Short mmCIF file of C-alpha atoms in Angstrom, two decimals:
data_model
loop_
_atom_site.label_atom_id
_atom_site.label_comp_id
_atom_site.label_asym_id
_atom_site.label_seq_id
_atom_site.Cartn_x
_atom_site.Cartn_y
_atom_site.Cartn_z
CA MET A 1 66.84 121.03 15.94
CA SER A 2 63.25 122.17 16.10
CA THR A 3 61.84 122.54 19.61
CA GLU A 4 58.90 120.39 18.56
CA ASN A 5 61.29 117.42 18.60
CA LEU A 6 62.42 118.11 22.19
CA VAL A 7 60.67 116.94 25.35
CA THR A 8 61.34 118.43 28.80
CA VAL A 9 61.43 115.80 31.55
CA PRO A 10 61.82 116.28 35.34
CA GLY A 11 65.33 115.27 36.41
CA PRO A 12 65.76 111.64 37.55
CA VAL A 13 67.14 110.97 41.04
CA ASN A 14 69.73 108.24 41.68
CA ALA A 15 68.84 107.03 45.18
CA HIS A 16 71.71 104.56 45.66
CA SER A 17 75.36 104.90 44.66
CA HIS A 18 78.77 103.63 45.73
CA ALA A 19 80.99 105.97 43.70
CA PHE A 20 84.18 103.94 44.06
CA HIS A 21 82.53 100.83 42.59
CA ARG A 22 82.73 102.51 39.17
CA ILE A 23 86.34 101.30 38.80
CA LEU A 24 85.07 97.70 38.80
CA ARG A 25 83.10 98.06 35.57
CA GLY A 26 84.17 95.51 32.98
CA ARG A 27 86.74 93.94 35.35
CA THR A 28 84.82 91.44 37.49
CA HIS A 29 83.29 88.99 35.03
CA GLU A 30 86.17 86.51 35.22
CA GLY A 31 87.67 84.70 38.20
CA ALA A 32 91.37 84.38 38.97
CA ASP A 33 91.32 80.92 37.36
CA GLY A 34 89.87 82.30 34.13
CA GLY A 35 86.39 80.99 34.89
CA ALA A 36 83.23 83.03 35.11
CA GLY A 37 83.17 85.68 37.81
CA THR A 38 80.81 85.26 40.78
CA PHE A 39 79.37 87.62 43.40
CA TRP A 40 82.27 86.62 45.65
CA THR A 41 85.03 87.33 43.11
CA TRP A 42 83.32 90.69 42.55
CA ARG A 43 83.37 91.34 46.31
CA ASP A 44 87.08 90.50 46.56
CA GLN A 45 87.86 93.10 43.89
CA MET A 46 85.56 95.61 45.57
CA TYR A 47 87.49 95.25 48.84
CA ALA A 48 90.78 95.67 46.97
CA ALA A 49 89.48 98.89 45.43
CA ALA A 50 88.27 100.16 48.81
CA ALA A 51 91.67 99.49 50.37
CA GLY A 52 93.54 101.53 47.77
CA LEU A 53 91.69 104.85 47.87
CA THR A 54 93.02 108.08 49.40
CA PRO A 55 90.98 111.27 49.78
CA ALA A 56 92.68 112.85 46.76
CA GLY A 57 92.20 109.75 44.65
CA TYR A 58 88.61 109.40 45.77
CA GLN A 59 87.83 113.00 44.87
CA GLN A 60 89.25 112.41 41.39
CA LEU A 61 87.34 109.16 40.91
CA ALA A 62 84.08 110.49 42.35
CA THR A 63 84.27 113.60 40.18
CA ALA A 64 84.44 111.37 37.11
CA THR A 65 81.62 109.16 38.40
CA PHE A 66 79.33 112.07 39.29
CA ALA A 67 80.12 113.74 35.94
CA GLU A 68 79.09 110.53 34.18
CA MET A 69 75.83 110.57 36.14
CA ALA A 70 75.20 114.19 35.23
CA VAL A 71 75.76 113.81 31.49
CA THR A 72 73.60 110.68 31.39
CA GLY A 73 70.71 112.50 33.05
CA TRP A 74 70.84 111.85 36.78
CA THR A 75 70.32 115.17 38.57
CA ALA A 76 70.76 114.03 42.20
CA VAL A 77 72.51 111.14 43.92
CA GLY A 78 72.34 109.40 47.28
CA GLU A 79 75.90 108.31 48.03
CA PHE A 80 75.88 105.33 50.43
CA HIS A 81 79.26 106.09 51.95
CA TYR A 82 81.36 104.02 54.35
CA LEU A 83 85.01 104.75 53.42
CA HIS A 84 85.36 106.96 56.48
CA HIS A 85 88.92 106.53 57.75
CA ASP A 86 92.48 105.87 56.69
CA VAL A 87 93.40 102.32 55.70
CA ASP A 88 94.38 101.37 59.27
CA GLY A 89 91.18 102.79 60.74
CA THR A 90 92.75 106.04 61.95
CA PRO A 91 90.32 108.97 61.54
CA TYR A 92 91.45 111.58 59.05
CA GLY A 93 92.63 114.67 60.89
CA ALA A 94 93.57 112.72 64.03
CA ALA A 95 96.31 114.29 66.17
CA GLY A 96 95.99 117.52 64.23
CA THR A 97 97.27 116.09 60.95
CA GLY A 98 95.42 116.37 57.67
CA GLU A 99 91.79 117.32 57.18
CA THR A 100 88.91 116.04 59.28
CA HIS A 101 86.19 114.25 57.33
CA ALA A 102 88.61 114.07 54.39
CA MET A 103 86.77 111.35 52.47
CA GLU A 104 83.37 112.96 52.97
CA ARG A 105 84.74 116.35 51.91
CA ALA A 106 86.21 114.66 48.81
CA LEU A 107 82.74 113.44 47.82
CA ALA A 108 81.19 116.86 48.45
CA ARG A 109 83.84 118.56 46.33
CA ALA A 110 83.35 116.00 43.57
CA ALA A 111 79.61 116.62 43.53
CA LYS A 112 80.13 120.38 43.47
CA ALA A 113 82.53 120.03 40.54
CA ALA A 114 80.04 117.87 38.65
CA GLY A 115 77.13 120.16 39.55
CA ILE A 116 74.99 117.28 40.81
CA ARG A 117 72.89 117.29 43.97
CA LEU A 118 74.44 115.03 46.62
CA VAL A 119 72.85 113.52 49.70
CA LEU A 120 75.72 111.91 51.60
CA LEU A 121 74.26 108.85 53.30
CA ASP A 122 76.89 108.49 55.99
CA THR A 123 76.95 104.83 56.93
CA CYS A 124 77.24 102.97 60.22
CA TYR A 125 79.38 99.82 59.81
CA LEU A 126 80.47 98.07 63.02
CA GLN A 127 81.11 94.35 62.45
CA GLY A 128 82.45 92.16 59.68
CA GLY A 129 79.27 90.24 59.00
CA LEU A 130 77.47 87.18 60.30
CA GLY A 131 78.94 83.69 60.13
CA ALA A 132 77.02 80.62 59.03
CA ASP A 133 76.24 79.93 62.70
CA GLY A 134 74.90 83.45 63.17
CA ALA A 135 77.89 84.68 65.18
CA ALA A 136 79.21 88.20 64.51
CA LEU A 137 82.48 88.32 62.57
CA GLU A 138 85.44 90.56 63.29
CA LEU A 139 86.15 93.36 60.84
CA ASN A 140 88.66 92.33 58.18
CA GLU A 141 91.71 94.44 57.37
CA THR A 142 89.79 96.47 54.77
CA GLN A 143 86.62 96.90 56.82
CA VAL A 144 88.48 98.60 59.70
CA ARG A 145 88.43 101.84 57.72
CA PHE A 146 84.63 101.59 57.53
CA SER A 147 84.03 101.51 61.29
CA ASP A 148 83.69 104.12 64.04
CA GLY A 149 83.98 101.44 66.72
CA ASP A 150 80.48 101.75 68.15
CA VAL A 151 77.23 103.63 67.64
CA ALA A 152 78.31 106.48 69.91
CA GLY A 153 81.42 106.98 67.79
CA TRP A 154 79.41 106.93 64.57
CA LEU A 155 76.80 109.35 65.91
CA ALA A 156 79.48 111.76 67.13
CA ARG A 157 81.27 111.75 63.79
CA HIS A 158 77.96 112.01 61.92
CA ASP A 159 76.92 115.04 64.00
CA SER A 160 80.20 116.85 63.33
CA LEU A 161 80.00 115.98 59.63
CA ALA A 162 76.96 118.21 59.11
CA ALA A 163 79.01 121.37 59.67
CA ALA A 164 81.80 120.15 57.38
CA LEU A 165 79.37 119.48 54.53
CA ALA A 166 77.68 122.84 55.03
CA GLN A 167 81.10 124.44 54.71
CA GLU A 168 81.75 122.57 51.46
CA ASP A 169 78.30 123.40 50.08
CA ALA A 170 78.85 127.13 50.72
CA GLY A 171 75.15 127.91 50.48
CA GLU A 172 74.58 126.52 46.98
CA GLY A 173 72.06 123.92 48.14
CA LEU A 174 73.73 121.01 46.35
CA VAL A 175 75.14 119.00 49.30
CA SER A 176 73.21 117.65 52.28
CA LEU A 177 73.55 114.91 54.90
CA GLY A 178 71.58 111.71 55.39
CA ALA A 179 72.33 108.46 57.18
CA ALA A 180 72.60 104.76 56.50
CA ILE A 181 73.00 101.44 58.24
CA HIS A 182 75.12 99.22 56.05
CA SER A 183 73.08 96.08 56.76
CA VAL A 184 71.93 93.85 59.61
CA ARG A 185 75.12 91.88 58.94
CA ALA A 186 77.27 94.90 59.85
CA VAL A 187 75.24 96.36 62.75
CA SER A 188 74.00 94.35 65.74
CA PRO A 189 70.43 94.43 67.10
CA GLU A 190 71.62 96.40 70.12
CA ALA A 191 73.28 98.95 67.85
CA LEU A 192 70.14 99.20 65.69
CA ALA A 193 68.13 100.15 68.78
CA GLN A 194 70.75 102.76 69.73
CA ILE A 195 70.53 104.27 66.24
CA ALA A 196 66.74 104.38 66.46
CA ALA A 197 67.03 106.27 69.75
CA GLY A 198 69.95 108.55 68.90
CA LEU A 199 69.72 109.54 65.24
CA ASP A 200 67.94 112.72 64.16
CA PRO A 201 64.49 111.40 63.13
CA THR A 202 64.15 113.96 60.33
CA LEU A 203 67.07 112.54 58.34
CA PRO A 204 66.60 110.00 55.54
CA LEU A 205 67.90 106.59 56.61
CA HIS A 206 68.94 103.87 54.17
CA VAL A 207 69.90 100.21 54.65
CA HIS A 208 70.94 97.32 52.40
CA LEU A 209 68.20 94.74 52.93
CA SER A 210 67.90 91.08 51.90
CA GLU A 211 70.07 91.39 48.80
CA GLN A 212 71.24 87.77 49.05
CA PRO A 213 69.48 84.69 50.50
CA ALA A 214 72.60 84.10 52.63
CA GLU A 215 71.89 87.36 54.50
CA ASN A 216 68.40 86.17 55.40
CA GLU A 217 69.68 82.77 56.49
CA ALA A 218 72.42 84.22 58.69
CA CYS A 219 70.04 86.74 60.25
CA LEU A 220 67.49 84.04 61.02
CA ALA A 221 70.20 81.82 62.54
CA ALA A 222 71.54 84.66 64.69
CA TYR A 223 68.36 86.40 65.79
CA GLY A 224 65.37 84.26 64.83
CA LEU A 225 64.05 87.04 62.58
CA SER A 226 64.33 88.19 58.98
CA PRO A 227 66.32 91.41 58.36
CA THR A 228 63.01 93.26 57.96
CA GLY A 229 61.73 91.78 61.21
CA LEU A 230 64.91 92.86 62.98
CA LEU A 231 64.52 96.45 61.76
CA GLU A 232 60.88 96.43 62.80
CA ARG A 233 61.76 95.22 66.31
CA ALA A 234 64.34 98.01 66.61
CA GLY A 235 61.71 100.62 65.71
CA LEU A 236 63.36 101.57 62.42
CA LEU A 237 60.60 100.80 59.95
CA GLY A 238 58.91 103.98 58.78
CA ALA A 239 58.50 106.45 55.94
CA ARG A 240 62.00 107.88 56.36
CA LEU A 241 63.59 104.42 55.90
CA SER A 242 64.66 103.26 52.44
CA ALA A 243 65.45 99.57 52.01
CA VAL A 244 67.95 99.05 49.20
CA HIS A 245 67.49 95.97 46.96
CA ALA A 246 64.82 94.19 49.08
CA THR A 247 65.22 91.27 46.71
CA HIS A 248 64.47 88.21 48.84
CA LEU A 249 61.45 88.99 51.01
CA SER A 250 58.71 86.93 52.62
CA GLU A 251 55.06 87.93 52.43
CA ALA A 252 55.35 89.14 56.03
CA ASP A 253 58.35 91.31 55.11
CA ILE A 254 56.47 92.86 52.20
CA ALA A 255 53.45 93.58 54.39
CA ALA A 256 55.60 95.19 57.11
CA LEU A 257 57.52 97.41 54.69
CA GLY A 258 54.30 98.43 52.96
CA ALA A 259 52.43 99.16 56.17
CA ALA A 260 55.32 101.37 57.30
CA GLY A 261 55.26 103.30 54.02
CA ALA A 262 58.97 102.57 53.64
CA GLY A 263 60.94 103.46 50.55
CA ILE A 264 62.38 100.68 48.39
CA VAL A 265 65.42 101.47 46.27
CA MET A 266 65.58 99.03 43.39
CA CYS A 267 68.87 98.87 41.46
CA PRO A 268 67.78 96.64 38.57
CA THR A 269 70.93 96.71 36.41
CA THR A 270 73.18 96.01 39.41
CA GLU A 271 70.90 93.28 40.70
CA ALA A 272 71.11 91.69 37.23
CA ASP A 273 74.87 92.18 36.97
CA LEU A 274 75.53 90.58 40.38
CA GLY A 275 72.96 87.82 39.93
CA ASP A 276 71.03 88.96 43.00
CA GLY A 277 67.62 88.13 41.58
CA ILE A 278 64.48 90.14 40.84
CA GLY A 279 62.77 91.71 43.83
CA PRO A 280 58.98 91.89 44.37
CA ALA A 281 58.62 95.51 43.29
CA ARG A 282 54.97 95.31 42.27
CA GLU A 283 53.93 93.59 45.48
CA LEU A 284 55.84 96.13 47.57
CA ALA A 285 54.23 99.06 45.76
CA ASP A 286 50.78 97.51 46.13
CA ALA A 287 51.42 97.04 49.87
CA GLY A 288 52.19 100.74 50.30
CA ALA A 289 55.96 101.03 49.85
CA VAL A 290 57.39 103.73 47.56
CA ILE A 291 59.72 102.58 44.78
CA SER A 292 62.81 104.51 43.70
CA LEU A 293 65.84 103.64 41.56
CA GLY A 294 69.61 103.59 41.96
CA THR A 295 72.72 102.63 40.01
CA ASP A 296 74.57 101.09 42.99
CA GLN A 297 77.84 99.72 41.53
CA HIS A 298 77.49 101.56 38.18
CA ALA A 299 77.71 98.60 35.84
CA VAL A 300 75.26 100.82 33.94
CA VAL A 301 74.76 104.57 34.44
CA ASP A 302 71.62 105.50 32.52
CA PRO A 303 68.31 106.55 34.11
CA TYR A 304 66.31 105.29 31.16
CA LEU A 305 67.87 101.82 31.20
CA GLU A 306 67.27 101.62 34.95
CA GLN A 307 63.60 102.56 34.47
CA ARG A 308 63.23 100.05 31.68
CA ALA A 309 64.91 97.29 33.69
CA LEU A 310 62.43 97.78 36.54
CA GLU A 311 59.51 96.96 34.26
CA HIS A 312 61.36 94.32 32.24
CA GLY A 313 62.32 92.49 35.43
CA GLU A 314 58.69 92.43 36.48
CA ARG A 315 57.65 91.11 33.07
CA LEU A 316 60.26 88.34 33.21
CA ARG A 317 59.28 87.44 36.77
CA SER A 318 55.53 87.43 36.16
CA GLY A 319 55.06 86.73 32.45
CA VAL A 320 52.78 89.78 32.29
CA ARG A 321 53.28 93.13 30.51
CA GLY A 322 52.46 96.46 32.08
CA ARG A 323 53.29 95.62 35.67
CA PHE A 324 54.25 99.30 36.07
CA SER A 325 52.70 101.94 33.83
CA PRO A 326 55.01 104.46 32.11
CA THR A 327 53.77 107.06 34.61
CA GLU A 328 54.68 104.81 37.55
CA ILE A 329 58.11 104.08 36.07
CA ALA A 330 58.83 107.79 35.67
CA ALA A 331 57.62 108.42 39.23
CA ALA A 332 60.07 105.86 40.57
CA ALA A 333 62.89 107.69 38.79
CA ARG A 334 61.86 111.09 40.10
CA ALA A 335 59.29 111.41 42.91
CA GLY A 336 60.35 108.20 44.62
CA GLY A 337 63.98 109.28 44.58
CA LEU A 338 63.24 112.75 45.96
CA ARG A 339 61.27 111.18 48.81
CA SER A 340 63.94 108.58 49.53
CA LEU A 341 66.67 111.22 49.84
CA GLY A 342 64.56 113.79 51.67
CA LEU A 343 64.88 116.30 48.83
CA ALA A 344 62.35 119.01 48.06
CA GLU A 345 60.74 119.37 44.65
CA ASN A 346 62.87 121.48 42.31
CA GLU A 347 63.23 122.63 38.73
CA ASP A 348 66.00 120.20 37.70
CA HIS A 349 65.16 118.79 34.28
CA LEU A 350 66.33 117.07 31.11
CA VAL A 351 65.71 118.01 27.50
CA VAL A 352 65.27 114.78 25.52
CA ARG A 353 65.39 114.30 21.75
CA ALA A 354 62.20 112.69 20.53
CA ASP A 355 63.32 112.10 16.93
CA THR A 356 66.34 109.80 17.26
CA MET A 357 66.37 106.27 15.88
CA ARG A 358 65.36 105.07 19.35
CA THR A 359 62.69 107.63 20.20
CA ILE A 360 61.14 108.60 16.86
CA GLY A 361 57.41 107.83 17.00
CA SER A 362 57.34 107.34 20.78
CA ARG A 363 54.66 109.01 22.80
CA ALA A 364 56.31 111.39 25.27
CA ALA A 365 54.97 109.53 28.29
CA GLN A 366 56.48 106.27 27.02
CA LEU A 367 60.04 107.55 26.62
CA PRO A 368 61.09 105.54 29.72
CA LEU A 369 60.56 102.43 27.58
CA THR A 370 62.39 103.63 24.45
CA ALA A 371 64.98 106.33 25.23
CA THR A 372 68.53 106.00 26.53
CA ALA A 373 71.02 108.52 27.89
CA ALA A 374 72.24 108.99 24.31
CA ASP A 375 68.97 110.81 23.56
CA ILE A 376 69.47 113.50 26.21
CA ALA A 377 70.27 116.87 24.67
CA GLU A 378 70.60 118.92 27.87
CA VAL A 379 70.76 118.44 31.64
CA HIS A 380 69.82 121.35 33.92
CA ILE A 381 70.55 121.17 37.68
CA ASN A 382 70.01 123.94 40.20
CA GLY A 383 69.38 126.42 37.40
CA VAL A 384 72.62 125.58 35.57
CA LEU A 385 73.12 123.88 32.19
CA VAL A 386 75.40 121.08 33.43
CA ALA A 387 75.65 118.89 30.33
CA LYS A 388 74.91 119.12 26.62
CA ASP A 389 74.90 116.21 24.15
CA GLY A 390 76.80 113.90 26.49
CA ILE A 391 79.56 116.36 27.39
CA HIS A 392 79.85 118.10 30.74
CA THR A 393 79.81 121.86 30.26
CA THR A 394 82.76 122.48 32.62
CA LEU A 395 84.51 119.11 32.99
CA GLY A 396 84.30 117.87 29.41
CA ASP A 397 84.05 114.21 28.48
CA PRO A 398 83.81 112.00 31.62
CA ALA A 399 85.81 109.31 29.81
CA ALA A 400 88.82 111.63 29.88
CA LEU A 401 88.34 112.08 33.63
CA PHE A 402 88.36 108.32 34.14
CA ALA A 403 91.42 107.97 31.90
CA ALA A 404 93.29 110.54 33.99
CA PHE A 405 92.40 108.68 37.18
CA LEU A 406 93.55 105.33 35.77
CA ALA A 407 96.79 106.84 34.47
CA GLU A 408 97.59 108.21 37.91
CA HIS A 409 96.50 105.17 39.93
CA GLY A 410 98.20 102.24 38.28
CA GLU A 411 96.86 99.71 40.77
CA PHE A 412 93.44 100.09 39.12
CA SER A 413 94.61 100.12 35.48
#
């Protein structure tokens, strides 16, 4: 193909991922009674998947997931990770058995195999949620593997994790450590304040925020504040914070997030798939927040479809075209993601075909509104050609990787 039909594009950054959710794709749209699937039937299957993963299985699954990201054009990923311990809550490596930080090392090894940049957003998860009356719920039998018991336990494990990830990265510059608070449902106000005081202030910090109206209602019942207000009171609003979803916000929430210069990670295809709603992206950006994009539960893994869905959601919500310009959409996919994950500018890039049936005639700047992952000819990460024409240069077709995982783990097949 002539080079005049190829466009070089800075590599998109996936700011929000749960790698293990990939096994739910195409399996959650029907309830046990044969009726339509809901957010809650999806959550039940998500918990079942979380309960069944071992470090070896997770490395295999995450390798396939990260390889899919790489061949579709994502060059970096923020992995919002809370599968910390064995199924009964016992830390991996306890009593001298096994490998410490086994699940986190599995993710690092998967990212290294796929050649994608990974920021491991190690997540604090301490309680089972908030009841309708605002009372904290006990961890369920699956959630016990998510928890370090208290903030001190999480901070201690988080601090020791940095050395383990550096060992796995081996100086290649692909793997780094960030932090996350699962949500205000899973971490109390007292614990939020402890995190604000004890966590390294230079690290990126992410949090699920106001994804469902029920979260806002429970938070208001428990604490008399919105989730955003609770984070603000704890001293956590700031430029290093990224609020994921931010779907159901008041005007005061939008103003507070904007004034803080917070990041906002929109996951438009997931928010559509789960029926979350359409968040106020334009208002947040106008208030001063910085928009980025993520694939979350991987119902879709395609940076172009995620970019397009951001603008299409705004058009559907407002009835107005051009809520975000093509330049702003591309910035959300790249600059916003780098900022959200605390990553430096780099030379990662895509080579995109501009003469396919989807892209022929498109102006280069408007490819976010016409192209898909199928139009990506090459993906270059950290100076390496990682994927060519939808095939990973060392791992092959990601579909074969998923097939091997499903063949070995019958509970997911």
